Coordinates of C-alpha atoms and ligand atoms in Angstrom, one line a residue:
M1 CA -3.9 -5.5 -39.0
D2 CA -5.5 -8.0 -36.6
S3 CA -7.0 -6.4 -33.5
T4 CA -4.5 -8.3 -31.4
Q5 CA -1.7 -6.6 -33.3
A6 CA -2.6 -3.1 -32.1
T7 CA 0.4 -1.2 -30.7
A8 CA 0.3 0.1 -27.2
Q9 CA -0.7 3.6 -28.3
E10 CA -3.5 2.2 -30.5
T11 CA -5.2 0.4 -27.6
G12 CA -7.1 3.6 -26.8
C13 CA -6.8 6.6 -24.5
N14 CA -3.7 6.6 -22.4
R15 CA -4.5 3.1 -21.0
K16 CA -1.3 1.2 -20.6
T17 CA -1.1 -2.6 -21.4
V18 CA 0.8 -4.9 -19.1
L19 CA 1.6 -8.4 -20.3
V20 CA 1.6 -10.7 -17.2
G21 CA 3.7 -13.8 -17.7
V22 CA 2.7 -16.7 -15.3
T23 CA 5.1 -19.6 -14.9
G24 CA 4.8 -23.0 -13.2
C25 CA 5.0 -22.3 -9.5
I26 CA 2.7 -22.9 -6.5
A27 CA 2.4 -19.1 -6.2
A28 CA 0.8 -19.0 -9.7
Y29 CA -2.7 -18.5 -8.1
K30 CA -1.4 -15.1 -6.8
S31 CA -1.1 -13.9 -10.3
A32 CA -4.9 -13.5 -10.4
E33 CA -4.6 -11.0 -7.5
I34 CA -1.8 -9.2 -9.3
V35 CA -4.0 -8.9 -12.5
R36 CA -6.8 -7.4 -10.3
G37 CA -4.4 -5.0 -8.7
L38 CA -3.2 -3.7 -12.0
Q39 CA -6.7 -3.5 -13.4
K40 CA -7.8 -1.4 -10.4
A41 CA -5.0 1.1 -11.3
G42 CA -6.6 1.4 -14.8
V43 CA -4.2 -0.9 -16.6
R44 CA -5.2 -3.2 -19.4
V45 CA -3.8 -6.7 -18.7
K46 CA -3.1 -9.6 -21.0
V47 CA -1.8 -12.9 -19.8
V48 CA 0.7 -15.3 -21.3
M49 CA 1.3 -18.6 -19.4
T50 CA 3.8 -21.5 -19.7
E51 CA 2.3 -24.9 -20.0
H52 CA 3.6 -25.8 -16.5
A53 CA 1.7 -22.8 -15.1
C54 CA -1.5 -24.4 -16.4
E55 CA -0.9 -27.2 -14.0
F56 CA -1.4 -24.8 -11.1
V57 CA -4.0 -22.4 -12.4
G58 CA -6.2 -22.5 -15.5
P59 CA -6.2 -20.0 -18.4
T60 CA -10.0 -19.7 -17.9
T61 CA -9.3 -17.8 -14.6
F62 CA -7.3 -15.2 -16.4
R63 CA -9.6 -15.1 -19.4
A64 CA -12.5 -14.3 -17.1
L65 CA -10.5 -11.6 -15.2
T66 CA -9.0 -9.9 -18.2
R67 CA -11.7 -10.6 -20.8
E68 CA -8.8 -11.1 -23.2
P69 CA -7.6 -14.3 -24.9
V70 CA -4.9 -16.1 -22.8
A71 CA -1.9 -17.3 -24.7
V72 CA -0.1 -20.5 -23.8
K73 CA 1.3 -22.2 -26.9
L74 CA 3.3 -20.6 -29.7
F75 CA 0.8 -21.6 -32.4
D76 CA -2.5 -21.4 -30.5
E77 CA -3.7 -18.0 -32.0
P78 CA -5.0 -19.0 -35.4
G79 CA -5.6 -15.4 -36.5
D80 CA -2.0 -14.4 -35.7
P81 CA 0.8 -16.5 -37.0
I82 CA 3.5 -14.4 -35.2
H83 CA 1.7 -14.1 -31.9
H84 CA 4.9 -13.6 -29.8
I85 CA 5.8 -10.5 -31.8
S86 CA 2.3 -9.0 -31.5
L87 CA 2.1 -9.7 -27.8
A88 CA 5.5 -8.1 -27.2
Q89 CA 4.6 -5.0 -29.3
E90 CA 1.3 -4.5 -27.5
A91 CA 2.9 -4.4 -24.1
D92 CA 4.0 -1.2 -22.4
A93 CA 5.7 -3.5 -19.9
M94 CA 5.9 -7.3 -19.2
L95 CA 5.7 -8.5 -15.7
I96 CA 6.6 -12.2 -15.0
A97 CA 5.2 -13.2 -11.7
P98 CA 5.8 -15.7 -10.4
C99 CA 9.0 -16.4 -12.3
T100 CA 10.6 -19.8 -11.7
A101 CA 14.4 -20.5 -11.6
N102 CA 14.1 -22.3 -14.9
V103 CA 12.4 -19.4 -16.7
L104 CA 14.9 -16.9 -15.1
A105 CA 17.8 -19.1 -16.5
K106 CA 16.2 -19.2 -20.0
L107 CA 15.7 -15.4 -20.0
A108 CA 19.3 -14.8 -18.9
C109 CA 20.6 -17.0 -21.8
G110 CA 18.1 -15.8 -24.4
I111 CA 16.5 -19.2 -24.8
A112 CA 13.1 -18.9 -26.4
D113 CA 11.4 -22.3 -26.5
D114 CA 7.8 -21.5 -25.6
L115 CA 5.5 -18.6 -26.1
L116 CA 6.3 -16.8 -22.8
T117 CA 10.1 -16.8 -23.3
T118 CA 9.9 -16.1 -27.0
T119 CA 7.7 -13.1 -26.3
A120 CA 10.1 -12.0 -23.6
L121 CA 13.0 -12.1 -26.1
A122 CA 11.0 -10.0 -28.6
L123 CA 10.1 -7.4 -25.9
T124 CA 11.4 -3.9 -26.3
S125 CA 9.5 -2.3 -23.4
P126 CA 10.5 -2.7 -19.7
M127 CA 10.4 -6.1 -18.0
I128 CA 9.7 -6.7 -14.3
I129 CA 10.4 -10.0 -12.7
A130 CA 9.1 -11.3 -9.4
P131 CA 10.9 -14.6 -8.7
A132 CA 9.4 -17.4 -6.5
M133 CA 11.1 -20.7 -5.7
N134 CA 12.7 -22.8 -3.0
V135 CA 15.2 -21.0 -0.8
H136 CA 18.2 -23.1 -1.9
M137 CA 17.3 -22.6 -5.6
Y138 CA 17.0 -18.9 -4.9
E139 CA 20.3 -18.7 -3.2
N140 CA 22.0 -21.0 -5.8
A141 CA 25.0 -19.2 -7.5
A142 CA 23.5 -20.0 -10.9
T143 CA 20.2 -18.2 -10.0
R144 CA 22.0 -15.3 -8.4
K145 CA 24.2 -15.0 -11.5
N146 CA 21.1 -15.1 -13.8
M147 CA 19.4 -12.4 -11.8
G148 CA 22.6 -10.3 -12.0
V149 CA 22.8 -10.7 -15.8
L150 CA 19.1 -9.7 -16.2
H151 CA 19.6 -6.8 -13.8
T152 CA 22.5 -5.4 -15.8
R153 CA 20.2 -5.6 -18.9
G154 CA 17.8 -3.2 -17.1
V155 CA 15.3 -5.8 -15.9
H156 CA 13.5 -4.6 -12.7
F157 CA 13.2 -7.1 -9.9
V158 CA 10.8 -7.4 -7.0
E159 CA 12.9 -9.6 -4.7
A160 CA 11.4 -12.7 -3.2
A161 CA 10.2 -12.5 0.4
D162 CA 11.4 -14.4 3.5
G163 CA 9.1 -17.0 5.1
Y164 CA 7.6 -20.4 5.2
L165 CA 7.8 -22.0 1.7
A166 CA 5.4 -24.5 0.2
C167 CA 8.1 -27.2 0.1
G168 CA 8.4 -27.0 4.0
D169 CA 11.7 -25.0 4.0
T170 CA 11.9 -21.6 5.5
G171 CA 13.9 -18.7 4.0
K172 CA 13.9 -16.4 1.0
G173 CA 11.9 -17.5 -2.0
R174 CA 8.3 -16.7 -1.4
L175 CA 6.7 -14.5 -4.1
A176 CA 6.8 -10.9 -2.9
D177 CA 3.7 -9.2 -1.6
V178 CA 1.1 -8.7 -4.3
D179 CA 0.9 -4.9 -3.5
A180 CA 4.7 -4.6 -3.8
I181 CA 4.6 -6.3 -7.3
V182 CA 1.7 -4.1 -8.5
A183 CA 3.4 -1.0 -7.0
E184 CA 6.7 -1.7 -8.8
T185 CA 5.0 -2.3 -12.1
L186 CA 3.0 0.9 -11.8
K187 CA 6.2 2.7 -10.9
V188 CA 7.9 1.4 -14.0
L189 CA 5.0 2.5 -16.1
G190 CA 5.0 5.9 -14.4
I191 CA 1.3 5.5 -13.4
G192 CA -0.2 7.4 -10.5
C193 CA 3.2 8.7 -9.3
D194 CA 1.9 12.2 -8.4
L195 CA 3.7 12.1 -5.1
A196 CA 7.1 11.2 -6.6
G197 CA 9.9 13.2 -4.9
R198 CA 7.5 14.2 -2.1
H199 CA 7.8 13.4 1.6
V200 CA 4.6 12.4 3.4
L201 CA 4.2 12.0 7.2
V202 CA 1.3 10.0 8.5
T203 CA 0.3 9.4 12.2
A204 CA -1.8 6.3 12.8
G205 CA -3.3 4.1 15.5
P206 CA -4.0 4.8 19.1
T207 CA -1.6 6.1 21.8
V208 CA -1.3 4.2 25.1
E209 CA -0.8 6.1 28.4
A210 CA 0.2 4.0 31.4
I211 CA -1.7 4.1 34.7
D212 CA 0.6 1.5 36.2
P213 CA 2.6 -1.4 34.7
V214 CA -0.6 -3.3 33.7
R215 CA -3.3 -0.7 33.1
Y216 CA -3.5 2.1 30.6
I217 CA -5.7 4.7 28.9
S218 CA -6.2 4.2 25.2
N219 CA -8.9 4.0 22.5
H220 CA -10.3 1.8 19.8
S221 CA -8.2 3.0 16.8
S222 CA -6.9 0.0 14.8
G223 CA -4.6 2.0 12.6
K224 CA -6.3 0.9 9.4
T225 CA -7.0 4.4 8.2
G226 CA -3.5 5.8 8.7
Y227 CA -1.9 2.6 7.3
A228 CA -4.1 2.8 4.2
I229 CA -3.0 6.4 3.7
A230 CA 0.7 5.6 4.2
A231 CA 0.4 2.6 1.7
A232 CA -1.4 4.8 -0.9
A233 CA 1.2 7.6 -0.6
A234 CA 4.1 5.1 -1.0
R235 CA 2.3 3.6 -4.1
R236 CA 2.0 7.1 -5.5
G237 CA 5.7 7.5 -5.3
A238 CA 6.2 9.4 -2.0
E239 CA 8.8 8.8 0.7
V240 CA 6.6 8.0 3.6
T241 CA 7.2 8.1 7.4
L242 CA 4.4 6.4 9.4
V243 CA 4.5 7.3 13.1
S244 CA 2.3 4.5 14.6
G245 CA 0.9 3.8 17.9
P246 CA 0.5 0.1 18.8
T247 CA -1.5 -1.8 16.2
A248 CA -1.8 -5.3 14.9
L249 CA -1.0 -4.3 11.3
E250 CA 1.9 -5.1 9.1
A251 CA 4.1 -2.3 7.9
P252 CA 2.9 -1.2 4.4
F253 CA 5.4 -1.9 1.6
G254 CA 8.0 0.8 1.1
V255 CA 7.0 2.8 4.2
H256 CA 9.3 3.8 7.0
V257 CA 7.5 3.0 10.2
V258 CA 8.4 4.6 13.6
D259 CA 6.7 2.7 16.4
V260 CA 5.6 4.8 19.4
R261 CA 3.3 4.3 22.5
T262 CA 2.5 7.6 24.0
A263 CA 1.3 11.0 22.7
C264 CA 4.6 12.5 23.9
D265 CA 6.6 9.9 21.9
M266 CA 4.4 10.5 18.9
L267 CA 5.1 14.2 19.0
A268 CA 8.8 13.6 19.3
A269 CA 8.9 11.2 16.4
A270 CA 6.6 13.2 14.1
E271 CA 8.5 16.5 14.8
E272 CA 11.6 15.2 12.8
A273 CA 9.6 14.0 9.9
F274 CA 7.4 17.1 9.8
K275 CA 10.4 19.4 9.2
I276 CA 11.1 17.8 5.8
C277 CA 7.6 16.7 4.7
D278 CA 5.4 18.1 2.0
V279 CA 2.2 16.6 3.3
A280 CA 1.4 15.6 6.8
V281 CA -1.8 13.5 7.6
F282 CA -2.7 13.2 11.3
A283 CA -5.0 10.1 11.4
A284 CA -3.9 8.9 14.8
A285 CA -6.4 8.8 17.7
V286 CA -4.1 10.5 20.3
S287 CA -5.1 10.3 23.9
D288 CA -6.0 13.8 25.1
M289 CA -5.0 13.1 28.7
R290 CA -2.5 10.9 30.5
P291 CA -2.1 9.9 34.1
K292 CA 0.1 12.6 35.9
N293 CA 2.1 10.1 37.9
P294 CA 2.0 6.6 36.4
A295 CA 2.7 4.1 39.2
D296 CA 5.8 1.9 39.0
R297 CA 4.0 -1.1 40.6
K298 CA 0.6 -2.6 40.1
L299 CA -2.0 -0.5 42.0
K300 CA -4.4 -2.6 44.3
K301 CA -8.1 -1.9 44.9
G302 CA -9.1 -1.1 48.4
E303 CA -8.2 1.4 51.1
A304 CA -4.5 1.0 50.7
D305 CA -4.5 2.3 47.2
E306 CA -6.9 5.2 46.6
A307 CA -4.8 6.0 43.6
L308 CA -6.8 3.5 41.6
S309 CA -10.2 5.0 42.2
S310 CA -8.9 8.5 41.6
I311 CA -6.4 9.0 38.8
E312 CA -5.0 12.5 38.3
L313 CA -4.7 13.3 34.7
V314 CA -2.7 15.9 32.8
E315 CA -3.3 17.1 29.2
N316 CA -1.2 15.6 26.4
P317 CA 0.5 17.7 23.8
D318 CA -1.6 18.1 20.7
V319 CA 0.6 16.6 18.0
L320 CA -1.3 18.1 15.0
A321 CA -1.8 21.6 16.6
T322 CA 1.8 21.8 17.8
L323 CA 3.4 20.9 14.4
A324 CA 0.9 22.9 12.3
A325 CA 1.6 26.0 14.3
A326 CA 5.2 25.8 13.0
K327 CA 4.4 24.9 9.4
T328 CA 6.1 26.5 6.5
S329 CA 4.9 25.1 3.2
Q330 CA 3.5 21.7 4.4
V331 CA 0.0 20.7 3.5
V332 CA -1.5 19.7 6.8
V333 CA -4.5 17.3 7.0
G334 CA -6.1 16.5 10.3
F335 CA -8.9 14.2 11.2
A336 CA -11.9 14.8 13.5
A337 CA -13.6 11.9 15.2
E338 CA -17.0 13.2 16.3
T339 CA -20.2 11.8 17.8
N340 CA -22.3 14.9 17.2
D341 CA -22.4 18.2 15.2
V342 CA -19.7 16.5 13.0
L343 CA -19.3 19.3 10.5
E344 CA -19.4 22.2 13.0
N345 CA -16.8 20.5 15.2
A346 CA -14.6 19.7 12.2
Q347 CA -14.8 23.3 11.0
A348 CA -13.8 24.5 14.5
K349 CA -10.9 22.1 14.6
L350 CA -9.7 23.2 11.1
A351 CA -9.3 26.8 12.4
R352 CA -8.1 26.0 15.9
K353 CA -5.4 23.5 14.8
H354 CA -4.2 25.4 11.7
A355 CA -5.0 22.6 9.4
D356 CA -5.5 22.9 5.6
M357 CA -8.2 20.2 5.6
I358 CA -10.0 18.1 8.2
V359 CA -11.3 14.6 7.4
A360 CA -14.4 14.4 9.5
N361 CA -16.0 11.2 10.5
D362 CA -18.9 10.3 12.7
V363 CA -17.9 7.6 15.2
S364 CA -21.2 7.4 17.1
G365 CA -22.5 4.5 15.0
E366 CA -21.2 1.4 13.3
L367 CA -18.4 3.1 11.3
G368 CA -15.0 4.6 12.2
F369 CA -12.9 2.7 14.7
G370 CA -11.6 -0.7 13.4
T371 CA -14.0 -1.0 10.4
E372 CA -12.9 -1.7 6.9
E373 CA -15.1 1.1 5.5
N374 CA -15.9 4.6 6.6
K375 CA -18.0 7.6 5.7
V376 CA -16.1 11.0 5.7
W377 CA -16.5 14.6 4.8
L378 CA -13.4 16.6 3.6
V379 CA -13.7 19.9 5.3
G380 CA -11.7 22.8 3.9
A381 CA -11.7 26.5 4.5
D382 CA -14.2 27.2 1.7
E383 CA -15.9 23.9 0.9
V384 CA -17.1 20.6 2.3
E385 CA -16.9 17.5 0.1
D386 CA -19.3 14.7 1.0
V387 CA -17.5 11.4 0.4
P388 CA -19.8 8.4 0.2
R389 CA -19.3 5.3 2.3
L390 CA -16.2 3.5 0.9
A391 CA -13.3 1.2 1.9
K392 CA -10.7 3.0 3.9
T393 CA -8.2 2.1 1.2
E394 CA -10.3 4.1 -1.3
I395 CA -10.8 7.0 1.1
A396 CA -7.0 7.1 1.4
D397 CA -6.6 7.9 -2.3
I398 CA -9.4 10.5 -2.1
V399 CA -7.7 12.2 0.8
L400 CA -4.4 12.2 -1.0
D401 CA -6.0 13.5 -4.3
R402 CA -7.2 16.5 -2.3
A403 CA -3.8 16.9 -0.6
V404 CA -2.1 16.9 -4.0
R405 CA -4.4 19.6 -5.2
L406 CA -3.6 21.7 -2.1
L407 CA 0.1 21.1 -2.8
E408 CA -0.3 22.5 -6.3
D409 CA -2.4 25.5 -5.3
Ligands
PMT501 O1 -7.6 3.6 13.1 P1 -8.9 3.2 12.6 O2 -9.5 2.0 13.3 O3 -9.0 3.0 11.1 O4 -9.9 4.4 13.0 C1 -9.9 5.6 12.2 C2 -10.1 6.8 13.1 C3 -11.5 6.8 13.7 C4 -9.1 6.8 14.3 C5 -9.8 8.1 12.2 O5 -10.7 8.1 11.2 C6 -9.9 9.4 13.0 O6 -10.9 10.0 13.1 N1 -8.7 9.8 13.6 C7 -8.6 11.0 14.5 C8 -9.1 10.6 15.8 C9 -9.0 11.7 16.8 O7 -8.2 11.7 17.7 O8 -9.8 12.7 16.5 P2 -9.9 14.1 17.4 O9 -11.1 14.8 16.8 O10 -9.8 13.8 18.9 O11 -8.5 14.9 17.0 C10 -8.5 15.8 16.0 C11 -7.1 15.8 15.3 O12 -6.1 16.2 16.2 C12 -6.7 14.4 14.7 O13 -6.1 14.6 13.5 C13 -5.8 13.9 15.8 O14 -4.8 13.0 15.2 C14 -5.1 15.2 16.3 N2 -4.7 15.1 17.7 C15 -5.6 15.0 18.7 C16 -5.2 15.1 20.0 C17 -3.8 15.1 20.3 N3 -3.4 15.2 21.5 N4 -3.0 15.2 19.3 C18 -3.4 15.2 18.0 O15 -2.6 15.2 17.1

């Protein structure tokens, strides 16, 4: 048997193979990011392209990314006369992204007039389709019918997104978010779904405590850490509630976001989700204090308004400590933002706040607030894990790995 004819099981270990089909669409360049996203999850990727797709992005790009031959024409694999069959057999799933209206129509009718559609017809493993096209083509009754037909045959769809389209129109038709497409494909493959059926609560971002209608007390949290954890938990199959202070970040795919401003709002919103969650991660930088009597008009400097030079503060509720004190079976993960004695302070917080783990970070230097990377220690009752400097997205998975272990204990 030719090496390209190995079945999915024979490709080694438990590594799954995804055949990514790329069709002729302006969004074809995004397929490269999709390939990288799947590879990051440990998936072996092979690519098949239509000839029209090659007008938008070259096979060399995918050959370099996958280190595998890239198939375009039915007869361009000299060592394998029935290439469409071997490609279909190798695949644990086929993902067509972007998928044009034309290819959708062919798939719905069973037309097989090039390598991609012939392979799709020979496929026995699951198929995922992420369509991309003009809004009117997307909404056309023929396209909707074709999608319906494929849906009833068990094809998984990642619906197109709303927005500005390359043709100048606005509406539904943009290729869905790359993360969403990768997440759906991994879900279909059953990869990394160790939080499936679990509820995860995450707090993120700063809180904002009003002094008067124009001034407030807050901090430098960007929300990146909490959002990365929420996105990772959703990718791993969890139902995620993200209680977020004000940030400039987009809601992660598949996450239920509850926007709040103050510590008191954050506690109220988190309380509900905490009752039903399995894991709660408190990454928010909550203001410890708030003005006792926020003014309802702008305070002026000078003698008339001494209130501005002396603001009376009261303590905010501690969201983590309040909820953890009432925990039943939840795994509770807190954070500690420290400028000195990082591990000692984190250990004290672990005990004082009834957490199962504290993610400690040193915010006295260049890392912590607003950065893409961080350096953390995972502080548990019996051990401290020193995590090297990594992207916050990578730290998110490491924190969740540990939370999953605590869940299973
Ligand atoms: O959002 P980024 O820009 O990515 O920045 C990330 C971060 C620095 C904010 C994050 O890594 C972090 O350290 N978050 C916790 C910040 C913090 O408030 O730390 P703390 O040591 O003051 O609080 C300890 C724990 O108690 C935290 O889990 C905090 O969410 C929680 N807390 C604190 C006070 C309060 N009133 N309610 C709380 O729930």
